[in-house]
Tab-separated table of C-alpha atoms and ligand atoms in Angstrom:
chain	number	residue	atom	x	y	z
A	29	MET	CA	0.118	-9.684	-42.611
A	30	LYS	CA	-2.140	-8.384	-39.890
A	31	PHE	CA	-2.023	-10.491	-36.752
A	32	LYS	CA	-5.359	-11.989	-35.834
A	33	ALA	CA	-6.040	-12.861	-32.201
A	34	PRO	CA	-7.147	-16.493	-31.760
A	35	VAL	CA	-10.156	-15.359	-29.680
A	36	THR	CA	-13.156	-13.168	-30.479
A	37	LYS	CA	-15.044	-10.804	-28.231
A	38	ASN	CA	-18.278	-12.184	-26.724
A	39	GLU	CA	-17.424	-15.772	-27.782
A	40	THR	CA	-17.159	-18.471	-25.103
A	41	TYR	CA	-14.303	-20.973	-24.799
A	42	ASP	CA	-13.473	-23.954	-22.573
A	43	VAL	CA	-10.134	-23.279	-20.882
A	44	THR	CA	-7.978	-24.434	-17.972
A	45	VAL	CA	-6.511	-21.664	-15.831
A	46	MET	CA	-2.714	-22.035	-15.656
A	47	ASP	CA	-1.448	-19.193	-13.571
A	48	LEU	CA	-2.284	-16.198	-11.381
A	49	THR	CA	-0.913	-12.756	-12.237
A	50	TYR	CA	0.538	-10.192	-9.936
A	51	GLN	CA	-2.869	-8.459	-10.055
A	52	GLY	CA	-4.577	-11.645	-8.877
A	53	MET	CA	-6.164	-12.482	-12.267
A	54	GLY	CA	-6.245	-16.075	-13.493
A	55	VAL	CA	-4.423	-16.693	-16.792
A	56	ALA	CA	-5.497	-19.153	-19.485
A	57	LYS	CA	-3.916	-19.528	-22.917
A	58	ILE	CA	-5.397	-20.281	-26.314
A	59	GLU	CA	-2.724	-20.908	-28.957
A	60	ASN	CA	-0.284	-19.257	-26.573
A	61	PHE	CA	-2.383	-16.089	-26.445
A	62	PRO	CA	-2.974	-15.102	-22.786
A	63	ILE	CA	-6.435	-14.329	-21.471
A	64	PHE	CA	-6.798	-12.700	-18.056
A	65	ILE	CA	-9.849	-13.770	-16.064
A	66	ALA	CA	-10.853	-12.265	-12.702
A	67	ASN	CA	-12.100	-14.633	-9.993
A	68	SER	CA	-10.476	-17.697	-11.542
A	69	LEU	CA	-7.722	-19.814	-10.006
A	70	PRO	CA	-4.922	-22.050	-11.322
A	71	GLY	CA	-6.146	-25.576	-12.088
A	72	GLU	CA	-9.764	-24.561	-12.602
A	73	GLU	CA	-11.548	-25.717	-15.759
A	74	ILE	CA	-13.972	-23.032	-16.815
A	75	VAL	CA	-16.220	-21.809	-19.552
A	76	MET	CA	-14.948	-18.323	-20.255
A	77	LYS	CA	-16.479	-15.484	-22.246
A	78	VAL	CA	-14.093	-13.022	-23.863
A	79	THR	CA	-14.874	-9.452	-22.815
A	80	LYS	CA	-12.056	-7.542	-24.490
A	81	VAL	CA	-9.384	-8.325	-27.067
A	82	ALA	CA	-6.146	-6.337	-27.257
A	83	LYS	CA	-3.095	-6.892	-29.460
A	84	THR	CA	-1.190	-9.293	-27.265
A	85	TYR	CA	-3.758	-10.422	-24.699
A	86	ALA	CA	-7.467	-10.533	-23.915
A	87	PHE	CA	-9.747	-10.278	-20.892
A	88	GLY	CA	-12.428	-12.805	-20.100
A	89	ARG	CA	-15.138	-13.524	-17.564
A	90	VAL	CA	-16.032	-16.838	-15.935
A	91	GLU	CA	-19.375	-18.045	-17.293
A	92	SER	CA	-19.352	-21.336	-15.370
A	93	TRP	CA	-16.983	-23.753	-13.659
A	94	LYS	CA	-16.428	-27.350	-14.747
A	95	SER	CA	-14.025	-27.873	-11.840
A	96	LYS	CA	-12.995	-25.657	-8.955
A	97	SER	CA	-9.652	-25.241	-7.192
A	98	PRO	CA	-9.312	-26.851	-3.749
A	99	ASP	CA	-7.875	-23.471	-2.669
A	100	ARG	CA	-11.069	-21.625	-3.567
A	101	VAL	CA	-13.107	-20.092	-0.767
A	102	GLU	CA	-16.590	-18.816	-1.393
A	103	LEU	CA	-16.812	-15.089	-2.129
A	104	LYS	CA	-17.710	-13.010	0.888
A	105	ASN	CA	-19.078	-10.310	-1.302
A	106	LYS	CA	-19.041	-10.038	-5.077
A	107	GLN	CA	-18.470	-6.303	-4.836
A	108	TYR	CA	-14.998	-6.859	-3.423
A	109	THR	CA	-13.935	-8.582	-6.626
A	110	GLN	CA	-15.830	-6.101	-8.799
A	111	THR	CA	-14.019	-3.198	-7.218
A	112	GLY	CA	-10.600	-4.602	-6.525
A	113	ILE	CA	-10.848	-3.920	-2.780
A	114	ALA	CA	-9.977	-7.543	-2.063
A	115	PRO	CA	-8.946	-9.130	-5.378
A	116	LEU	CA	-7.647	-12.319	-3.709
A	117	GLN	CA	-10.603	-12.946	-1.408
A	118	HIS	CA	-11.531	-16.095	-3.378
A	119	LEU	CA	-8.151	-17.692	-2.600
A	120	ALA	CA	-7.746	-19.459	0.783
A	121	TYR	CA	-5.355	-17.528	3.026
A	122	PRO	CA	-2.606	-20.202	3.217
A	123	ALA	CA	-2.638	-20.298	-0.613
A	124	GLN	CA	-2.379	-16.486	-0.724
A	125	LEU	CA	0.753	-16.703	1.416
A	126	GLU	CA	2.244	-19.337	-0.897
A	127	PHE	CA	1.305	-17.251	-3.946
A	128	LYS	CA	3.301	-14.326	-2.553
A	129	GLN	CA	6.344	-16.470	-1.773
A	130	HIS	CA	6.261	-17.961	-5.288
A	131	GLN	CA	5.789	-14.557	-6.862
A	132	ILE	CA	9.192	-13.443	-5.553
A	133	GLN	CA	10.866	-16.790	-6.252
A	134	GLU	CA	9.619	-16.804	-9.859
A	135	LEU	CA	11.019	-13.346	-10.553
A	136	PHE	CA	14.434	-14.393	-9.256
A	137	TYR	CA	14.290	-17.578	-11.380
A	138	LYS	CA	13.496	-15.517	-14.441
A	139	ALA	CA	16.525	-13.344	-13.715
A	140	HIS	CA	18.654	-16.551	-13.496
A	141	LEU	CA	19.192	-16.025	-9.797
A	142	ASP	CA	17.733	-19.318	-8.614
A	143	GLN	CA	20.358	-19.618	-5.878
A	144	ILE	CA	18.452	-16.896	-3.981
A	145	GLU	CA	15.958	-18.549	-1.665
A	146	VAL	CA	12.628	-17.209	-0.485
A	147	SER	CA	11.143	-18.298	2.871
A	148	PRO	CA	7.437	-18.939	3.497
A	149	THR	CA	5.416	-15.744	3.899
A	150	ILE	CA	4.763	-14.510	7.434
A	151	GLY	CA	0.983	-14.094	7.564
A	152	MET	CA	-1.684	-12.738	9.888
A	153	GLU	CA	-3.838	-14.739	12.234
A	154	LYS	CA	-6.939	-12.787	11.245
A	155	PRO	CA	-6.285	-11.553	7.721
A	156	TYR	CA	-9.034	-8.925	7.456
A	157	GLY	CA	-10.141	-5.690	9.142
A	158	TYR	CA	-6.506	-4.605	9.300
A	159	ARG	CA	-6.228	-1.331	7.357
A	160	ASN	CA	-5.745	1.727	9.566
A	161	LYS	CA	-6.433	4.147	6.704
A	162	ALA	CA	-9.259	4.535	4.214
A	163	GLN	CA	-9.607	6.811	1.193
A	164	ILE	CA	-13.200	6.584	0.084
A	165	PRO	CA	-14.547	8.339	-3.024
A	166	VAL	CA	-17.755	10.351	-2.641
A	167	ARG	CA	-20.130	10.524	-5.617
A	168	GLU	CA	-23.794	10.846	-6.417
A	169	VAL	CA	-25.560	7.525	-6.999
A	170	ASN	CA	-29.325	7.464	-7.613
A	171	GLY	CA	-29.625	11.119	-6.626
A	172	GLN	CA	-27.848	10.665	-3.267
A	173	LEU	CA	-24.399	11.386	-1.902
A	174	THR	CA	-22.837	7.925	-1.664
A	175	THR	CA	-19.584	6.342	-0.472
A	176	GLY	CA	-18.101	3.164	-1.886
A	177	PHE	CA	-15.426	2.114	-4.304
A	178	TYR	CA	-14.772	2.252	-8.033
A	179	ARG	CA	-15.677	-0.713	-10.184
A	180	ARG	CA	-12.457	-2.239	-11.574
A	181	ASN	CA	-10.943	-0.230	-14.446
A	182	SER	CA	-13.600	2.474	-14.192
A	183	HIS	CA	-14.727	5.445	-12.168
A	184	ASP	CA	-18.267	4.112	-11.533
A	185	LEU	CA	-18.956	4.080	-7.839
A	186	VAL	CA	-20.234	0.845	-6.290
A	187	PRO	CA	-21.921	1.704	-2.951
A	188	ILE	CA	-20.150	-0.167	-0.114
A	189	GLU	CA	-20.458	0.125	3.669
A	190	ASP	CA	-18.380	-2.853	4.801
A	191	PHE	CA	-14.931	-2.692	3.238
A	192	TYR	CA	-13.805	-6.021	4.753
A	193	ILE	CA	-10.081	-5.274	4.960
A	194	GLN	CA	-10.442	-1.954	6.817
A	195	ASP	CA	-10.592	-1.441	10.569
A	196	PRO	CA	-14.371	-1.892	11.178
A	197	GLU	CA	-14.361	1.306	13.259
A	198	ILE	CA	-13.240	3.170	10.130
A	199	ASP	CA	-16.056	1.583	8.106
A	200	LYS	CA	-18.559	2.780	10.717
A	201	ALA	CA	-17.065	6.276	10.711
A	202	ILE	CA	-17.360	6.541	6.914
A	203	VAL	CA	-21.079	5.757	7.098
A	204	VAL	CA	-21.573	8.315	9.893
A	205	ILE	CA	-19.739	11.012	7.906
A	206	ARG	CA	-21.673	10.107	4.734
A	207	ASP	CA	-24.948	10.561	6.622
A	208	ILE	CA	-23.823	13.896	8.069
A	209	LEU	CA	-22.893	15.173	4.589
A	210	ARG	CA	-26.323	14.059	3.351
A	211	GLN	CA	-28.050	15.743	6.282
A	212	PHE	CA	-26.410	19.102	5.537
A	213	HIS	CA	-26.874	18.735	1.763
A	214	VAL	CA	-23.179	18.924	0.976
A	215	GLU	CA	-22.752	18.239	-2.722
A	216	PRO	CA	-20.685	15.238	-3.810
A	217	TYR	CA	-18.019	15.711	-6.477
A	218	ASN	CA	-19.038	15.181	-10.074
A	219	GLU	CA	-16.034	14.003	-12.029
A	220	THR	CA	-17.524	14.526	-15.498
A	221	ASN	CA	-18.490	18.153	-14.987
A	222	HIS	CA	-15.834	18.853	-12.340
A	223	THR	CA	-18.445	20.329	-10.002
A	224	GLY	CA	-19.570	19.635	-6.434
A	225	VAL	CA	-17.731	19.818	-3.135
A	226	VAL	CA	-16.493	16.628	-1.439
A	227	ARG	CA	-14.332	14.304	-3.554
A	228	THR	CA	-12.956	11.868	-1.005
A	229	ILE	CA	-13.221	11.083	2.692
A	230	MET	CA	-9.972	9.942	4.215
A	231	VAL	CA	-9.974	8.410	7.691
A	232	ARG	CA	-6.981	7.263	9.696
A	233	ARG	CA	-7.276	5.501	13.049
A	234	GLY	CA	-4.497	4.651	15.477
A	235	HIS	CA	-4.724	0.895	16.032
A	236	TYR	CA	-3.436	1.170	19.586
A	237	SER	CA	-4.315	4.796	20.438
A	238	HIS	CA	-7.827	4.752	18.904
A	239	GLU	CA	-7.258	8.359	17.840
A	240	MET	CA	-9.057	9.165	14.603
A	241	MET	CA	-8.301	11.724	11.868
A	242	VAL	CA	-10.911	12.746	9.308
A	243	VAL	CA	-9.778	14.501	6.116
A	244	LEU	CA	-12.415	15.912	3.785
A	245	ILE	CA	-10.808	16.294	0.381
A	246	THR	CA	-12.756	18.927	-1.531
A	247	ARG	CA	-12.808	20.515	-4.966
A	248	ALA	CA	-14.323	23.741	-3.612
A	249	LYS	CA	-12.500	25.956	-1.127
A	250	LYS	CA	-15.609	26.352	0.950
A	251	ILE	CA	-17.644	23.578	2.499
A	252	PRO	CA	-21.206	24.871	2.988
A	253	MET	CA	-22.348	24.420	6.600
A	254	ALA	CA	-18.751	23.498	7.518
A	255	PHE	CA	-19.271	24.455	11.167
A	256	GLU	CA	-22.360	22.242	11.499
A	257	VAL	CA	-20.676	19.361	9.670
A	258	VAL	CA	-17.652	19.534	11.983
A	259	GLU	CA	-19.812	19.750	15.116
A	260	ALA	CA	-21.822	16.720	14.025
A	261	ILE	CA	-18.673	14.679	13.278
A	262	ARG	CA	-17.224	15.540	16.702
A	263	LYS	CA	-20.434	14.671	18.478
A	264	GLN	CA	-21.071	11.404	16.698
A	265	LEU	CA	-17.472	10.173	16.518
A	266	PRO	CA	-15.846	10.795	19.902
A	267	GLU	CA	-12.555	9.159	18.819
A	268	VAL	CA	-11.944	11.974	16.317
A	269	LYS	CA	-8.999	14.158	17.373
A	270	SER	CA	-8.394	15.946	14.101
A	271	ILE	CA	-10.654	17.186	11.294
A	272	ILE	CA	-8.858	18.540	8.242
A	273	GLN	CA	-9.964	19.953	4.914
A	274	ASN	CA	-7.645	19.339	1.998
A	275	VAL	CA	-8.455	21.370	-1.123
A	276	ASN	CA	-7.766	19.667	-4.429
A	277	ALA	CA	-9.276	21.771	-7.225
A	278	ALA	CA	-7.412	19.974	-10.016
A	279	GLN	CA	-8.935	17.541	-12.506
A	280	THR	CA	-6.678	14.690	-11.528
A	281	ASN	CA	-6.487	11.216	-10.050
A	282	VAL	CA	-3.986	12.467	-7.472
A	283	LEU	CA	-5.817	12.394	-4.182
A	284	LEU	CA	-4.446	15.168	-2.017
A	285	GLY	CA	-4.096	18.814	-2.989
A	286	LYS	CA	-1.518	21.211	-1.562
A	287	GLU	CA	-3.828	23.417	0.511
A	288	GLU	CA	-4.739	22.141	3.934
A	289	LYS	CA	-6.930	23.689	6.638
A	290	ILE	CA	-7.432	22.367	10.122
A	291	LEU	CA	-11.199	22.528	10.647
A	292	TRP	CA	-10.973	21.321	14.207
A	293	GLY	CA	-8.523	19.820	16.694
A	294	SER	CA	-4.954	18.736	16.108
A	295	ASN	CA	-3.035	18.514	12.814
A	296	VAL	CA	-1.798	15.034	13.768
A	297	ILE	CA	-2.982	11.876	15.465
A	298	HIS	CA	-0.752	9.510	17.415
A	299	ASP	CA	-0.206	5.796	17.350
A	300	GLN	CA	2.204	3.317	18.901
A	301	LEU	CA	4.563	0.822	17.262
A	302	LEU	CA	7.196	-1.287	19.059
A	303	GLY	CA	6.575	0.683	22.246
A	304	LEU	CA	7.254	4.045	20.581
A	305	THR	CA	4.729	6.838	19.999
A	306	PHE	CA	4.366	8.422	16.578
A	307	ALA	CA	2.683	11.624	15.426
A	308	ILE	CA	1.145	11.176	11.974
A	309	SER	CA	-0.098	14.027	9.775
A	310	ALA	CA	-2.595	13.773	6.914
A	311	ASP	CA	-0.100	13.525	4.070
A	312	SER	CA	2.644	11.504	5.757
A	313	PHE	CA	3.178	7.897	4.847
A	314	TYR	CA	2.378	5.476	7.658
A	315	GLN	CA	2.262	1.693	7.191
A	316	VAL	CA	-1.360	0.578	6.849
A	317	ASN	CA	-1.238	-2.760	8.670
A	318	PRO	CA	-0.156	-2.076	12.254
A	319	GLU	CA	0.007	-5.685	13.481
A	320	GLN	CA	2.228	-6.772	10.580
A	321	THR	CA	4.273	-3.551	10.725
A	322	ASN	CA	5.383	-4.463	14.246
A	323	LYS	CA	6.627	-7.783	12.853
A	324	LEU	CA	8.205	-6.079	9.820
A	325	TYR	CA	10.185	-3.573	11.871
A	326	ASP	CA	11.214	-6.267	14.366
A	327	LEU	CA	12.513	-8.306	11.473
A	328	ALA	CA	14.354	-5.346	9.925
A	329	ILE	CA	16.029	-4.604	13.285
A	330	LYS	CA	17.008	-8.248	13.768
A	331	LYS	CA	18.418	-8.444	10.242
A	332	ALA	CA	20.453	-5.261	10.756
A	333	VAL	CA	22.320	-7.098	13.602
A	334	LEU	CA	22.883	-4.029	15.779
A	335	THR	CA	25.061	-4.021	18.899
A	336	GLY	CA	24.793	-0.353	19.878
A	337	LYS	CA	27.990	0.691	18.081
A	338	GLU	CA	26.689	1.086	14.544
A	339	THR	CA	26.000	4.055	12.328
A	340	VAL	CA	22.803	3.424	10.370
A	341	ILE	CA	21.162	5.197	7.424
A	342	ASP	CA	17.392	4.784	7.064
A	343	ALA	CA	16.591	5.909	3.531
A	344	TYR	CA	12.957	6.603	2.624
A	345	CYS	CA	12.330	6.994	6.347
A	346	GLY	CA	8.806	8.504	6.278
A	347	ILE	CA	7.928	9.761	9.769
A	348	GLY	CA	11.010	8.037	11.169
A	349	THR	CA	9.434	4.805	12.373
A	350	ILE	CA	12.289	2.448	11.447
A	351	SER	CA	14.950	5.046	12.343
A	352	LEU	CA	13.599	5.527	15.852
A	353	ALA	CA	13.047	1.821	16.409
A	354	MET	CA	16.685	1.197	15.379
A	355	ALA	CA	18.122	4.142	17.309
A	356	LYS	CA	17.693	2.236	20.570
A	357	HIS	CA	20.092	-0.425	19.250
A	358	ALA	CA	22.587	1.756	17.342
A	359	LYS	CA	25.072	4.577	17.955
A	360	LYS	CA	23.535	6.974	15.460
A	361	VAL	CA	20.789	6.839	12.843
A	362	TYR	CA	20.430	9.165	9.845
A	363	GLY	CA	17.046	9.341	8.119
A	364	VAL	CA	16.207	10.870	4.733
A	365	GLU	CA	12.787	11.363	3.187
A	366	ILE	CA	11.376	13.455	0.341
A	367	VAL	CA	8.168	14.718	2.041
A	368	ASP	CA	9.041	17.623	4.310
A	369	LYS	CA	5.921	17.189	6.487
A	370	ALA	CA	6.990	13.620	7.177
A	371	ILE	CA	10.453	14.827	8.257
A	372	GLN	CA	8.824	17.386	10.548
A	373	ASP	CA	6.800	14.531	12.033
A	374	ALA	CA	9.987	12.459	12.349
A	375	LYS	CA	11.680	15.235	14.339
A	376	ILE	CA	8.658	15.568	16.620
A	377	ASN	CA	8.640	11.802	17.027
A	378	ALA	CA	12.282	11.794	18.118
A	379	GLN	CA	11.409	14.352	20.806
A	380	LEU	CA	8.213	12.548	21.843
A	381	ASN	CA	10.255	9.415	22.486
A	382	LYS	CA	13.273	11.280	23.921
A	383	ILE	CA	15.587	9.811	21.319
A	384	LYS	CA	18.621	11.979	20.611
A	385	ASN	CA	20.943	9.878	18.462
A	386	VAL	CA	19.017	10.520	15.227
A	387	LYS	CA	19.262	13.089	12.466
A	388	PHE	CA	16.504	13.627	9.903
A	389	VAL	CA	16.947	15.380	6.564
A	390	THR	CA	14.412	16.324	3.896
A	391	GLY	CA	15.578	15.421	0.404
A	392	LYS	CA	15.689	12.919	-2.374
A	393	ALA	CA	17.369	9.806	-1.024
A	394	GLU	CA	19.615	9.506	-4.117
A	395	ASP	CA	20.898	13.106	-3.725
A	396	GLN	CA	21.315	12.936	0.024
A	397	MET	CA	23.273	9.669	-0.166
A	398	ALA	CA	25.719	11.301	-2.545
A	399	LYS	CA	26.081	14.221	-0.111
A	400	TRP	CA	26.646	11.974	2.888
A	401	GLN	CA	29.163	10.009	0.886
A	402	ALA	CA	31.004	13.194	-0.095
A	403	ASP	CA	30.977	14.225	3.591
A	404	GLY	CA	32.730	10.962	4.454
A	405	LEU	CA	29.850	9.337	6.352
A	406	LYS	CA	30.584	5.624	6.853
A	407	PRO	CA	27.403	3.742	7.737
A	408	ASP	CA	27.685	0.158	8.975
A	409	VAL	CA	24.151	-0.627	7.911
A	410	ILE	CA	21.835	0.976	5.341
A	411	VAL	CA	18.116	0.287	5.550
A	412	VAL	CA	15.983	1.090	2.520
A	413	ASP	CA	12.200	1.046	2.258
A	414	PRO	CA	11.473	2.666	-1.112
A	415	PRO	CA	8.123	3.083	-2.888
A	416	ARG	CA	7.106	0.665	-5.663
A	417	LYS	CA	9.511	2.052	-8.208
A	418	GLY	CA	12.448	0.878	-6.102
A	419	LEU	CA	15.899	2.466	-5.870
A	420	ALA	CA	17.517	4.871	-8.311
A	421	PRO	CA	20.816	3.571	-9.779
A	422	GLU	CA	22.581	6.665	-8.347
A	423	PHE	CA	21.277	5.681	-4.936
A	424	ILE	CA	22.825	2.218	-5.188
A	425	ALA	CA	26.066	3.714	-6.548
A	426	ALA	CA	26.422	6.094	-3.579
A	427	ALA	CA	25.271	3.471	-1.069
A	428	THR	CA	27.784	0.835	-2.171
A	429	GLU	CA	30.633	3.344	-2.359
A	430	MET	CA	30.107	3.972	1.361
A	431	GLN	CA	30.806	0.243	1.797
A	432	PRO	CA	28.285	-0.648	4.495
A	433	LYS	CA	28.658	-4.199	5.836
A	434	ARG	CA	24.979	-4.805	5.338
A	435	VAL	CA	21.970	-3.448	3.462
A	436	VAL	CA	18.492	-4.339	4.695
A	437	TYR	CA	16.049	-3.895	1.828
A	438	VAL	CA	12.345	-3.644	2.719
A	439	SER	CA	10.494	-3.968	-0.584
A	440	CYS	CA	6.855	-3.572	-1.584
A	441	ASN	CA	7.489	-4.584	-5.211
A	442	PRO	CA	9.390	-7.789	-6.020
A	443	ALA	CA	9.983	-6.721	-9.648
A	444	THR	CA	12.052	-3.690	-8.675
A	445	LEU	CA	13.644	-5.680	-5.828
A	446	VAL	CA	15.069	-8.179	-8.331
A	447	ARG	CA	16.343	-5.370	-10.564
A	448	ASP	CA	17.991	-3.598	-7.607
A	449	VAL	CA	19.527	-6.806	-6.222
A	450	GLN	CA	21.198	-7.288	-9.630
A	451	THR	CA	22.654	-3.777	-9.421
A	452	PHE	CA	23.924	-4.437	-5.890
A	453	MET	CA	25.478	-7.700	-7.102
A	454	ALA	CA	27.372	-5.843	-9.796
A	455	LYS	CA	28.788	-3.624	-7.029
A	456	GLY	CA	30.126	-6.366	-4.768
A	457	TYR	CA	27.125	-7.308	-2.649
A	458	HIS	CA	25.167	-10.569	-2.429
A	459	VAL	CA	21.914	-11.761	-0.881
A	460	SER	CA	23.230	-13.469	2.239
A	461	GLN	CA	20.132	-15.317	3.497
A	462	PRO	CA	16.651	-16.316	2.345
A	463	ILE	CA	14.345	-13.423	1.519
A	464	ILE	CA	11.436	-13.180	3.962
A	465	PRO	CA	8.022	-12.181	2.571
A	466	LEU	CA	5.691	-10.660	5.123
A	467	ASP	CA	2.032	-10.156	4.310
A	468	GLN	CA	1.149	-6.512	4.849
A	469	PHE	CA	-1.877	-6.650	2.542
A	470	PRO	CA	-3.986	-9.806	3.008
A	471	GLN	CA	-6.711	-10.408	0.361
A	472	THR	CA	-4.737	-8.326	-2.136
A	473	PRO	CA	-1.813	-9.358	-4.359
A	474	HIS	CA	0.664	-6.868	-2.847
A	475	VAL	CA	3.931	-8.499	-1.807
A	476	GLU	CA	6.178	-7.071	0.915
A	477	SER	CA	9.530	-8.629	1.805
A	478	VAL	CA	12.819	-8.174	3.644
A	479	THR	CA	16.142	-8.921	1.914
A	480	VAL	CA	19.614	-8.804	3.445
A	481	LEU	CA	22.561	-7.893	1.224
A	482	GLU	CA	26.134	-8.204	2.500
A	483	GLN	CA	29.502	-7.217	1.120
A	484	ASP	CA	31.184	-10.084	-0.779
B	18	SAH	N1	10.037	3.506	6.211
B	18	SAH	C1	8.839	4.286	6.316
B	18	SAH	C2	8.305	4.817	4.980
B	18	SAH	C3	8.281	3.860	3.817
B	18	SAH	S1	7.290	4.348	2.440
B	18	SAH	C4	7.769	3.514	7.041
B	18	SAH	O1	7.874	2.297	7.195
B	18	SAH	O2	6.819	4.141	7.507
B	18	SAH	C5	8.384	5.120	1.363
B	18	SAH	C6	8.703	6.548	1.687
B	18	SAH	O3	9.623	7.013	0.707
B	18	SAH	C7	7.527	7.507	1.669
B	18	SAH	O4	7.478	8.201	2.883
B	18	SAH	C8	7.857	8.466	0.495
B	18	SAH	O5	7.437	9.794	0.737
B	18	SAH	C9	9.348	8.378	0.442
B	18	SAH	N2	10.028	8.678	-0.852
B	18	SAH	C10	9.576	8.461	-2.106
B	18	SAH	N3	10.508	8.782	-3.015
B	18	SAH	C11	11.586	9.230	-2.327
B	18	SAH	C12	12.892	9.699	-2.720
B	18	SAH	N4	13.259	9.779	-3.988
B	18	SAH	N5	13.739	10.028	-1.730
B	18	SAH	C13	13.393	9.944	-0.427
B	18	SAH	N6	12.186	9.516	-0.010
B	18	SAH	C14	11.287	9.157	-0.945
């Protein structure tokens, strides 16, 4: 028999929202069939219209509220919810912090690991205007080159000038650059026909240094009037220290292409964290919330319990931020990272800060760990800060065979954290203290946390 969903598209239903998903969508159920509803919060009684029905779930839209959550705050700007720039903006900040703590706790419960505790989330005093990096799509809207953000689940551009969670100086710079591109009639990218010139404007700004980098990501190799465009950017944005063109001719959602040209100035900008200076190039990873990153690294160092005698491995080290911050407190730090440019930055950063007890290697963390293990390296502490997909099983195998006393796991995805903790547990390690969530991404559902694993 063909399964029939208990809801129909375009019909309205009275529901009570029960839960909030990892994406920040409210969840209601009709005959156990889940319906995901943006801009709705647990406890709210709403009239909901079904917008899409799939096999095992549906999407809906709030038509009206019969009761609202006490944790609801009025929307700053509807566009932020439409686009997913700030999907949690309708939830009061203290409730956002609780949501993130519970998110991790729930996943451990589900894995039958309820003995693992999760502390309250460390938040920000002013949870907006924090992002030090913007990647803004450029398209034609109403016959004009326009900057903004994609409407949720689409590639339609919604024009936006105030991005709310970005450094306001970056927002201003985007508008200035947009106007310069308009002035010199530079064509925006057209995704359907794969024509036009500028696809994306990326801006990075050092929170402490106030140095700015502008990257124009283009489909075409040549930017018409490039000289004039660059001169105008320099003149109108005096903080700019680096203007780069990145050519991405492919029909893809991947942002950066391989070919990079320095149009003007330096290939890096600098910023400071924990009293150290860092050079950052266009395609290197650098944490996006500087104020919280200081707290995150401080926490990671504290949890590593260093006395100056330890050998430390910093896997997934990026431009060496955690490695260099730890080097001051350890005997020797080894860093490994897959992006070669980032490792080049890391080496420059060691020199910039006159730190000698570090060694940086380009490679896949899982391969390099196996090599270090074969070479007989015996780290006391291993720090990991992997991307969302978490650690490879071979990584955990090599790491645990080196028998470090302690592993400090910085995670940006609680689902893979839980999976990896289970693998560590099978190899003789346990979570030795409450997990600490730290909010790197206010107004969004992203959850960052620090976990300490110790040998049984
Ligand atoms: N600890 C750094 C970077 C963390 S982001 C910081 O706080 O700035 C994760 C990093 O892992 C990125 O720099 C990414 O390029 C790198 N990476 C992704 N997959 C990897 C792999 N398999 N091996 C090594 N590094 C990897």
